Amino acid sequence: MFLTVFSMAGLPEIRPGDDVAAHILAWNAQIDGDLRLRADDLVVVTQKVVSKAEGRLVRLADVKPRAEAVEFGQKWERDPRQVEVVLRESVRVLRMELGLIISETRHGFVCANAGVDLSNAGEADVACLLPDDADASARRIRDTLEQALGVRVGVMISDTFGRPWRNGITNVAIGVAGFRPLVDYRGRSDPHGYELKSTWVAVADEMAAAAELVMGKTDRAPVAVLRGYPTIWEEGSIRELVMDSSRDLFH
């Protein structure tokens, strides 16, 4: 198996109201040779780009923090307005300690600061929120690309999350369109005849991590393409990757 991963470097700064798919198609039209999009490519778009295009931005000057946010901000030298935005985006707070808030978003994601981020938001003192529905965002981009290109493609929205027991962040999928994000190997046998009983592979997260290697955090390459992976081309949802609370030992 050969897997090709490359970035769409040089895309313009995305602003509220922009059409992300149109920018991707414009980049594609200027490229010659093997880097042009083709059938069965998987396009990975960073959450920040999608959120900015969809206007998921909050000016901190417009935020009035509650007493809890002020107290936490003063204790850990955090902007109480940003803390307030995090609390608003959380349906459940699991831990508030050491200046960090671990919470569950309404999407079901358990992550730091409910996915709220001030970096690369386009201007100072603006918080960028997660998309309202990243699956729907991915489907809109996918539909536009397929209509224009006349071929089947998949689209993933990615973001960087931390992980229990591990230092560092890694890219994960938060929205998908056109492919299954989870492959279930239960009931199959390994090469030695052992039946797999609990093996699910989060292929969307693995592909998101591969895409991050060519995107970088400061390289202005918010879109990447993966080519050659034997994707299951069925409509999927990020909900497949969200563990049911009854099986979640970390809560």
GROMACS .gro file of N, CA, C and O in nm, residues 100-202:
model
  412
  100LEU      N    1  -0.655   2.514   3.311
  100LEU     CA    2  -0.713   2.439   3.199
  100LEU      C    3  -0.853   2.392   3.235
  100LEU      O    4  -0.879   2.351   3.349
  101ILE      N    5  -0.942   2.397   3.138
  101ILE     CA    6  -1.078   2.347   3.156
  101ILE      C    7  -1.097   2.227   3.064
  101ILE      O    8  -1.082   2.239   2.942
  102ILE      N    9  -1.127   2.112   3.122
  102ILE     CA   10  -1.160   1.993   3.044
  102ILE      C   11  -1.311   1.979   3.049
  102ILE      O   12  -1.369   1.966   3.157
  103SER      N   13  -1.375   1.982   2.934
  103SER     CA   14  -1.520   1.981   2.933
  103SER      C   15  -1.573   1.903   2.813
  103SER      O   16  -1.500   1.868   2.721
  104GLU      N   17  -1.703   1.878   2.818
  104GLU     CA   18  -1.772   1.811   2.708
  104GLU      C   19  -1.852   1.914   2.631
  104GLU      O   20  -1.925   1.994   2.689
  105THR      N   21  -1.837   1.914   2.500
  105THR     CA   22  -1.913   2.005   2.415
  105THR      C   23  -2.047   1.943   2.379
  105THR      O   24  -2.069   1.823   2.400
  106ARG      N   25  -2.133   2.020   2.321
  106ARG     CA   26  -2.264   1.966   2.281
  106ARG      C   27  -2.251   1.865   2.167
  106ARG      O   28  -2.344   1.790   2.139
  107HIS      N   29  -2.135   1.862   2.101
  107HIS     CA   30  -2.111   1.763   1.997
  107HIS      C   31  -2.076   1.627   2.055
  107HIS      O   32  -2.072   1.527   1.984
  108GLY      N   33  -2.046   1.625   2.188
  108GLY     CA   34  -2.003   1.502   2.254
  108GLY      C   35  -1.853   1.491   2.269
  108GLY      O   36  -1.803   1.393   2.325
  109PHE      N   37  -1.777   1.590   2.222
  109PHE     CA   38  -1.632   1.586   2.234
  109PHE      C   39  -1.589   1.623   2.375
  109PHE      O   40  -1.639   1.719   2.433
  110VAL      N   41  -1.496   1.548   2.431
  110VAL     CA   42  -1.433   1.583   2.556
  110VAL      C   43  -1.294   1.636   2.523
  110VAL      O   44  -1.210   1.564   2.470
  111CYS      N   45  -1.271   1.763   2.552
  111CYS     CA   46  -1.145   1.825   2.508
  111CYS      C   47  -1.113   1.945   2.596
  111CYS      O   48  -1.192   1.985   2.682
  112ALA      N   49  -0.996   2.002   2.573
  112ALA     CA   50  -0.954   2.119   2.650
  112ALA      C   51  -1.028   2.243   2.601
  112ALA      O   52  -1.040   2.268   2.480
  113ASN      N   53  -1.080   2.319   2.697
  113ASN     CA   54  -1.139   2.450   2.670
  113ASN      C   55  -1.253   2.445   2.568
  113ASN      O   56  -1.277   2.544   2.496
  114ALA      N   57  -1.322   2.332   2.561
  114ALA     CA   58  -1.438   2.316   2.472
  114ALA      C   59  -1.406   2.351   2.327
  114ALA      O   60  -1.494   2.392   2.251
  115GLY      N   61  -1.278   2.337   2.291
  115GLY     CA   62  -1.238   2.367   2.154
  115GLY      C   63  -1.224   2.514   2.124
  115GLY      O   64  -1.197   2.552   2.009
  116VAL      N   65  -1.241   2.601   2.223
  116VAL     CA   66  -1.230   2.746   2.203
  116VAL      C   67  -1.083   2.784   2.193
  116VAL      O   68  -1.001   2.743   2.276
  117ASP      N   69  -1.049   2.863   2.091
  117ASP     CA   70  -0.908   2.894   2.065
  117ASP      C   71  -0.896   3.039   2.019
  117ASP      O   72  -0.979   3.089   1.944
  118LEU      N   73  -0.789   3.105   2.066
  118LEU     CA   74  -0.764   3.243   2.024
  118LEU      C   75  -0.656   3.253   1.917
  118LEU      O   76  -0.637   3.361   1.858
  119SER      N   77  -0.585   3.144   1.887
  119SER     CA   78  -0.477   3.150   1.789
  119SER      C   79  -0.533   3.145   1.647
  119SER      O   80  -0.633   3.078   1.620
  120ASN      N   81  -0.469   3.216   1.556
  120ASN     CA   82  -0.505   3.215   1.414
  120ASN      C   83  -0.651   3.250   1.388
  120ASN      O   84  -0.712   3.200   1.292
  121ALA      N   85  -0.707   3.335   1.473
  121ALA     CA   86  -0.847   3.373   1.454
  121ALA      C   87  -0.863   3.488   1.355
  121ALA      O   88  -0.974   3.524   1.318
  122GLY      N   89  -0.753   3.547   1.312
  122GLY     CA   90  -0.759   3.654   1.213
  122GLY      C   91  -0.735   3.792   1.271
  122GLY      O   92  -0.693   3.882   1.201
  123GLU      N   93  -0.765   3.808   1.400
  123GLU     CA   94  -0.739   3.935   1.468
  123GLU      C   95  -0.730   3.909   1.617
  123GLU      O   96  -0.769   3.803   1.666
  124ALA      N   97  -0.678   4.009   1.689
  124ALA     CA   98  -0.656   3.991   1.832
  124ALA      C   99  -0.786   3.992   1.910
  124ALA      O  100  -0.886   4.054   1.868
  125ASP      N  101  -0.785   3.924   2.026
  125ASP     CA  102  -0.899   3.922   2.118
  125ASP      C  103  -1.028   3.873   2.053
  125ASP      O  104  -1.137   3.924   2.080
  126VAL      N  105  -1.014   3.774   1.967
  126VAL     CA  106  -1.129   3.707   1.907
  126VAL      C  107  -1.117   3.558   1.932
  126VAL      O  108  -1.013   3.498   1.904
  127ALA      N  109  -1.221   3.497   1.989
  127ALA     CA  110  -1.223   3.354   2.016
  127ALA      C  111  -1.291   3.281   1.901
  127ALA      O  112  -1.395   3.324   1.852
  128CYS      N  113  -1.229   3.172   1.860
  128CYS     CA  114  -1.284   3.090   1.752
  128CYS      C  115  -1.347   2.965   1.814
  128CYS      O  116  -1.283   2.894   1.892
  129LEU      N  117  -1.473   2.939   1.781
  129LEU     CA  118  -1.547   2.827   1.836
  129LEU      C  119  -1.551   2.712   1.736
  129LEU      O  120  -1.526   2.731   1.617
  130LEU      N  121  -1.586   2.594   1.784
  130LEU     CA  122  -1.604   2.480   1.694
  130LEU      C  123  -1.725   2.504   1.604
  130LEU      O  124  -1.818   2.576   1.643
  131PRO      N  125  -1.727   2.445   1.486
  131PRO     CA  126  -1.847   2.457   1.401
  131PRO      C  127  -1.970   2.403   1.474
  131PRO      O  128  -1.960   2.313   1.558
  132ASP      N  129  -2.086   2.457   1.440
  132ASP     CA  130  -2.209   2.407   1.500
  132ASP      C  131  -2.229   2.259   1.470
  132ASP      O  132  -2.267   2.180   1.557
  133ASP      N  133  -2.204   2.219   1.345
  133ASP     CA  134  -2.222   2.081   1.301
  133ASP      C  135  -2.116   2.053   1.196
  133ASP      O  136  -2.134   2.083   1.078
  134ALA      N  137  -2.002   1.997   1.239
  134ALA     CA  138  -1.890   1.977   1.148
  134ALA      C  139  -1.920   1.871   1.042
  134ALA      O  140  -1.864   1.875   0.932
  135ASP      N  141  -2.007   1.773   1.072
  135ASP     CA  142  -2.050   1.679   0.969
  135ASP      C  143  -2.120   1.754   0.855
  135ASP      O  144  -2.093   1.729   0.737
  136ALA      N  145  -2.211   1.843   0.891
  136ALA     CA  146  -2.283   1.920   0.789
  136ALA      C  147  -2.187   2.010   0.711
  136ALA      O  148  -2.201   2.026   0.590
  137SER      N  149  -2.089   2.068   0.782
  137SER     CA  150  -1.989   2.150   0.714
  137SER      C  151  -1.911   2.067   0.612
  137SER      O  152  -1.888   2.112   0.499
  138ALA      N  153  -1.872   1.947   0.652
  138ALA     CA  154  -1.798   1.858   0.562
  138ALA      C  155  -1.883   1.819   0.442
  138ALA      O  156  -1.835   1.813   0.328
  139ARG      N  157  -2.011   1.793   0.466
  139ARG     CA  158  -2.099   1.753   0.354
  139ARG      C  159  -2.115   1.867   0.254
  139ARG      O  160  -2.116   1.844   0.132
  140ARG      N  161  -2.127   1.991   0.302
  140ARG     CA  162  -2.142   2.104   0.210
  140ARG      C  163  -2.019   2.119   0.122
  140ARG      O  164  -2.030   2.141   0.000
  141ILE      N  165  -1.901   2.107   0.182
  141ILE     CA  166  -1.778   2.118   0.104
  141ILE      C  167  -1.768   2.002   0.006
  141ILE      O  168  -1.735   2.019  -0.113
  142ARG      N  169  -1.799   1.880   0.053
  142ARG     CA  170  -1.793   1.761  -0.033
  142ARG      C  171  -1.886   1.775  -0.153
  142ARG      O  172  -1.848   1.747  -0.267
  143ASP      N  173  -2.009   1.818  -0.128
  143ASP     CA  174  -2.107   1.829  -0.236
  143ASP      C  175  -2.061   1.928  -0.343
  143ASP      O  176  -2.076   1.903  -0.464
  144THR      N  177  -2.006   2.041  -0.299
  144THR     CA  178  -1.958   2.141  -0.395
  144THR      C  179  -1.840   2.088  -0.476
  144THR      O  180  -1.834   2.106  -0.599
  145LEU      N  181  -1.747   2.021  -0.409
  145LEU     CA  182  -1.631   1.967  -0.480
  145LEU      C  183  -1.673   1.860  -0.581
  145LEU      O  184  -1.626   1.860  -0.696
  146GLU      N  185  -1.761   1.770  -0.539
  146GLU     CA  186  -1.802   1.664  -0.630
  146GLU      C  187  -1.878   1.718  -0.750
  146GLU      O  188  -1.859   1.671  -0.863
  147GLN      N  189  -1.962   1.816  -0.728
  147GLN     CA  190  -2.037   1.874  -0.839
  147GLN      C  191  -1.944   1.941  -0.939
  147GLN      O  192  -1.963   1.930  -1.061
  148ALA      N  193  -1.842   2.011  -0.889
  148ALA     CA  194  -1.751   2.082  -0.977
  148ALA      C  195  -1.653   1.989  -1.047
  148ALA      O  196  -1.619   2.009  -1.164
  149LEU      N  197  -1.607   1.886  -0.976
  149LEU     CA  198  -1.504   1.798  -1.030
  149LEU      C  199  -1.561   1.680  -1.106
  149LEU      O  200  -1.492   1.619  -1.189
  150GLY      N  201  -1.683   1.641  -1.072
  150GLY     CA  202  -1.743   1.526  -1.138
  150GLY      C  203  -1.689   1.393  -1.093
  150GLY      O  204  -1.703   1.293  -1.163
  151VAL      N  205  -1.628   1.389  -0.975
  151VAL     CA  206  -1.573   1.264  -0.921
  151VAL      C  207  -1.608   1.255  -0.773
  151VAL      O  208  -1.642   1.354  -0.708
  152ARG      N  209  -1.596   1.133  -0.719
  152ARG     CA  210  -1.624   1.111  -0.578
  152ARG      C  211  -1.503   1.151  -0.493
  152ARG      O  212  -1.390   1.113  -0.521
  153VAL      N  213  -1.528   1.228  -0.389
  153VAL     CA  214  -1.424   1.264  -0.293
  153VAL      C  215  -1.484   1.255  -0.153
  153VAL      O  216  -1.606   1.258  -0.134
  154GLY      N  217  -1.397   1.246  -0.054
  154GLY     CA  218  -1.439   1.254   0.085
  154GLY      C  219  -1.385   1.382   0.146
  154GLY      O  220  -1.286   1.438   0.098
  155VAL      N  221  -1.450   1.429   0.251
  155VAL     CA  222  -1.406   1.551   0.319
  155VAL      C  223  -1.408   1.527   0.470
  155VAL      O  224  -1.500   1.466   0.523
  156MET      N  225  -1.305   1.575   0.535
  156MET     CA  226  -1.294   1.566   0.680
  156MET      C  227  -1.262   1.703   0.737
  156MET      O  228  -1.182   1.777   0.680
  157ILE      N  229  -1.326   1.738   0.849
  157ILE     CA  230  -1.289   1.856   0.927
  157ILE      C  231  -1.205   1.806   1.044
  157ILE      O  232  -1.245   1.713   1.114
  158SER      N  233  -1.089   1.867   1.065
  158SER     CA  234  -0.998   1.820   1.170
  158SER      C  235  -0.968   1.929   1.270
  158SER      O  236  -0.981   2.048   1.243
  159ASP      N  237  -0.928   1.885   1.389
  159ASP     CA  238  -0.885   1.977   1.494
  159ASP      C  239  -0.780   1.905   1.578
  159ASP      O  240  -0.764   1.783   1.568
  160THR      N  241  -0.708   1.979   1.660
  160THR     CA  242  -0.604   1.918   1.743
  160THR      C  243  -0.654   1.904   1.885
  160THR      O  244  -0.703   2.002   1.945
  161PHE      N  245  -0.644   1.784   1.939
  161PHE     CA  246  -0.687   1.753   2.075
  161PHE      C  247  -0.570   1.696   2.153
  161PHE      O  248  -0.479   1.634   2.095
  162GLY      N  249  -0.573   1.713   2.284
  162GLY     CA  250  -0.482   1.642   2.372
  162GLY      C  251  -0.534   1.502   2.398
  162GLY      O  252  -0.645   1.465   2.357
  163ARG      N  253  -0.453   1.420   2.468
  163ARG     CA  254  -0.491   1.280   2.495
  163ARG      C  255  -0.454   1.243   2.638
  163ARG      O  256  -0.353   1.290   2.690
  164PRO      N  257  -0.537   1.161   2.702
  164PRO     CA  258  -0.503   1.117   2.838
  164PRO      C  259  -0.370   1.043   2.839
  164PRO      O  260  -0.342   0.962   2.750
  165TRP      N  261  -0.288   1.072   2.939
  165TRP     CA  262  -0.162   1.004   2.966
  165TRP      C  263  -0.052   1.032   2.864
  165TRP      O  264   0.055   0.973   2.870
  166ARG      N  265  -0.076   1.121   2.769
  166ARG     CA  266   0.026   1.148   2.667
  166ARG      C  267   0.049   1.298   2.657
  166ARG      O  268  -0.046   1.376   2.655
  167ASN      N  269   0.176   1.339   2.649
  167ASN     CA  270   0.207   1.478   2.623
  167ASN      C  271   0.186   1.510   2.475
  167ASN      O  272   0.200   1.423   2.389
  168GLY      N  273   0.157   1.636   2.448
  168GLY     CA  274   0.144   1.679   2.309
  168GLY      C  275   0.002   1.661   2.256
  168GLY      O  276  -0.078   1.585   2.309
  169ILE      N  277  -0.026   1.735   2.150
  169ILE     CA  278  -0.156   1.728   2.085
  169ILE      C  279  -0.141   1.655   1.952
  169ILE      O  280  -0.032   1.644   1.896
  170THR      N  281  -0.253   1.607   1.901
  170THR     CA  282  -0.253   1.541   1.770
  170THR      C  283  -0.382   1.574   1.698
  170THR      O  284  -0.484   1.604   1.760
  171ASN      N  285  -0.378   1.570   1.567
  171ASN     CA  286  -0.495   1.599   1.487
  171ASN      C  287  -0.597   1.485   1.496
  171ASN      O  288  -0.559   1.368   1.489
  172VAL      N  289  -0.723   1.520   1.508
  172VAL     CA  290  -0.832   1.421   1.508
  172VAL      C  291  -0.943   1.474   1.418
  172VAL      O  292  -0.949   1.592   1.384
  173ALA      N  293  -1.032   1.385   1.380
  173ALA     CA  294  -1.148   1.423   1.300
  173ALA      C  295  -1.259   1.473   1.390
  173ALA      O  296  -1.288   1.416   1.494
  174ILE      N  297  -1.326   1.582   1.349
  174ILE     CA  298  -1.444   1.630   1.421
  174ILE      C  299  -1.565   1.637   1.329
  174ILE      O  300  -1.676   1.667   1.373
  175GLY      N  301  -1.547   1.608   1.201
  175GLY     CA  302  -1.657   1.606   1.106
  175GLY      C  303  -1.615   1.529   0.981
  175GLY      O  304  -1.499   1.539   0.939
  176VAL      N  305  -1.705   1.450   0.924
  176VAL     CA  306  -1.672   1.369   0.806
  176VAL      C  307  -1.788   1.371   0.708
  176VAL      O  308  -1.903   1.391   0.746
  177ALA      N  309  -1.755   1.347   0.581
  177ALA     CA  310  -1.857   1.334   0.477
  177ALA      C  311  -1.805   1.240   0.369
  177ALA      O  312  -1.692   1.256   0.320
  178GLY      N  313  -1.885   1.139   0.336
  178GLY     CA  314  -1.854   1.052   0.224
  178GLY      C  315  -1.778   0.925   0.255
  178GLY      O  316  -1.755   0.843   0.166
  179PHE      N  317  -1.740   0.905   0.380
  179PHE     CA  318  -1.666   0.784   0.415
  179PHE      C  319  -1.693   0.747   0.560
  179PHE      O  320  -1.740   0.828   0.639
  180ARG      N  321  -1.662   0.623   0.593
  180ARG     CA  322  -1.682   0.575   0.729
  180ARG      C  323  -1.558   0.605   0.813
  180ARG      O  324  -1.446   0.564   0.778
  181PRO      N  325  -1.575   0.674   0.927
  181PRO     CA  326  -1.459   0.715   1.008
  181PRO      C  327  -1.409   0.605   1.102
  181PRO      O  328  -1.302   0.619   1.160
  182LEU      N  329  -1.487   0.498   1.116
  182LEU     CA  330  -1.453   0.393   1.211
  182LEU      C  331  -1.467   0.258   1.139
  182LEU      O  332  -1.568   0.232   1.076
  183VAL      N  333  -1.362   0.176   1.149
  183VAL     CA  334  -1.365   0.043   1.088
  183VAL      C  335  -1.374  -0.060   1.199
  183VAL      O  336  -1.291  -0.062   1.291
  184ASP      N  337  -1.472  -0.146   1.192
  184ASP     CA  338  -1.500  -0.246   1.295
  184ASP      C  339  -1.442  -0.381   1.252
  184ASP      O  340  -1.485  -0.440   1.153
  185TYR      N  341  -1.340  -0.426   1.325
  185TYR     CA  342  -1.276  -0.555   1.294
  185TYR      C  343  -1.327  -0.669   1.381
  185TYR      O  344  -1.278  -0.781   1.372
  186ARG      N  345  -1.424  -0.641   1.466
  186ARG     CA  346  -1.474  -0.745   1.555
  186ARG      C  347  -1.534  -0.860   1.474
  186ARG      O  348  -1.607  -0.839   1.378
  187GLY      N  349  -1.502  -0.981   1.515
  187GLY     CA  350  -1.550  -1.099   1.446
  187GLY      C  351  -1.457  -1.150   1.339
  187GLY      O  352  -1.469  -1.265   1.294
  188ARG      N  353  -1.359  -1.067   1.298
  188ARG     CA  354  -1.259  -1.113   1.202
  188ARG      C  355  -1.147  -1.185   1.276
  188ARG      O  356  -1.133  -1.175   1.398
  189SER      N  357  -1.064  -1.255   1.201
  189SER     CA  358  -0.951  -1.327   1.260
  189SER      C  359  -0.820  -1.267   1.215
  189SER      O  360  -0.808  -1.221   1.100
  190ASP      N  361  -0.721  -1.266   1.306
  190ASP     CA  362  -0.589  -1.219   1.268
  190ASP      C  363  -0.517  -1.330   1.190
  190ASP      O  364  -0.571  -1.440   1.173
  191PRO      N  365  -0.394  -1.307   1.140
  191PRO     CA  366  -0.324  -1.408   1.060
  191PRO      C  367  -0.300  -1.540   1.132
  191PRO      O  368  -0.272  -1.641   1.068
  192HIS      N  369  -0.310  -1.539   1.265
  192HIS     CA  370  -0.288  -1.662   1.342
  192HIS      C  371  -0.419  -1.729   1.382
  192HIS      O  372  -0.418  -1.825   1.460
  193GLY      N  373  -0.531  -1.679   1.333
  193GLY     CA  374  -0.659  -1.740   1.361
  193GLY      C  375  -0.728  -1.690   1.486
  193GLY      O  376  -0.836  -1.738   1.520
  194TYR      N  377  -0.668  -1.590   1.555
  194TYR     CA  378  -0.730  -1.536   1.677
  194TYR      C  379  -0.844  -1.443   1.638
  194TYR      O  380  -0.827  -1.350   1.557
  195GLU      N  381  -0.960  -1.466   1.697
  195GLU     CA  382  -1.075  -1.382   1.665
  195GLU      C  383  -1.066  -1.249   1.738
  195GLU      O  384  -1.045  -1.243   1.859
  196LEU      N  385  -1.079  -1.141   1.663
  196LEU     CA  386  -1.075  -1.007   1.721
  196LEU      C  387  -1.210  -0.976   1.783
  196LEU      O  388  -1.314  -0.987   1.717
  197LYS      N  389  -1.209  -0.937   1.909
  197LYS     CA  390  -1.334  -0.918   1.982
  197LYS      C  391  -1.363  -0.773   2.020
  197LYS      O  392  -1.477  -0.740   2.054
  198SER      N  393  -1.262  -0.688   2.017
  198SER     CA  394  -1.285  -0.550   2.060
  198SER      C  395  -1.207  -0.449   1.977
  198SER      O  396  -1.181  -0.339   2.024
  199THR      N  397  -1.169  -0.483   1.856
  199THR     CA  398  -1.083  -0.397   1.776
  199THR      C  399  -1.165  -0.309   1.682
  199THR      O  400  -1.221  -0.356   1.584
  200TRP      N  401  -1.172  -0.183   1.716
  200TRP     CA  402  -1.227  -0.080   1.628
  200TRP      C  403  -1.111   0.013   1.594
  200TRP      O  404  -1.035   0.053   1.682
  201VAL      N  405  -1.098   0.050   1.469
  201VAL     CA  406  -0.989   0.138   1.428
  201VAL      C  407  -1.047   0.273   1.386
  201VAL      O  408  -1.131   0.279   1.295
  202ALA      N  409  -1.003   0.378   1.451
  202ALA     CA  410  -1.049   0.514   1.421
  202ALA      C  411  -0.969   0.567   1.302
  202ALA      O  412  -0.880   0.651   1.316
   0.00000   0.00000   0.00000
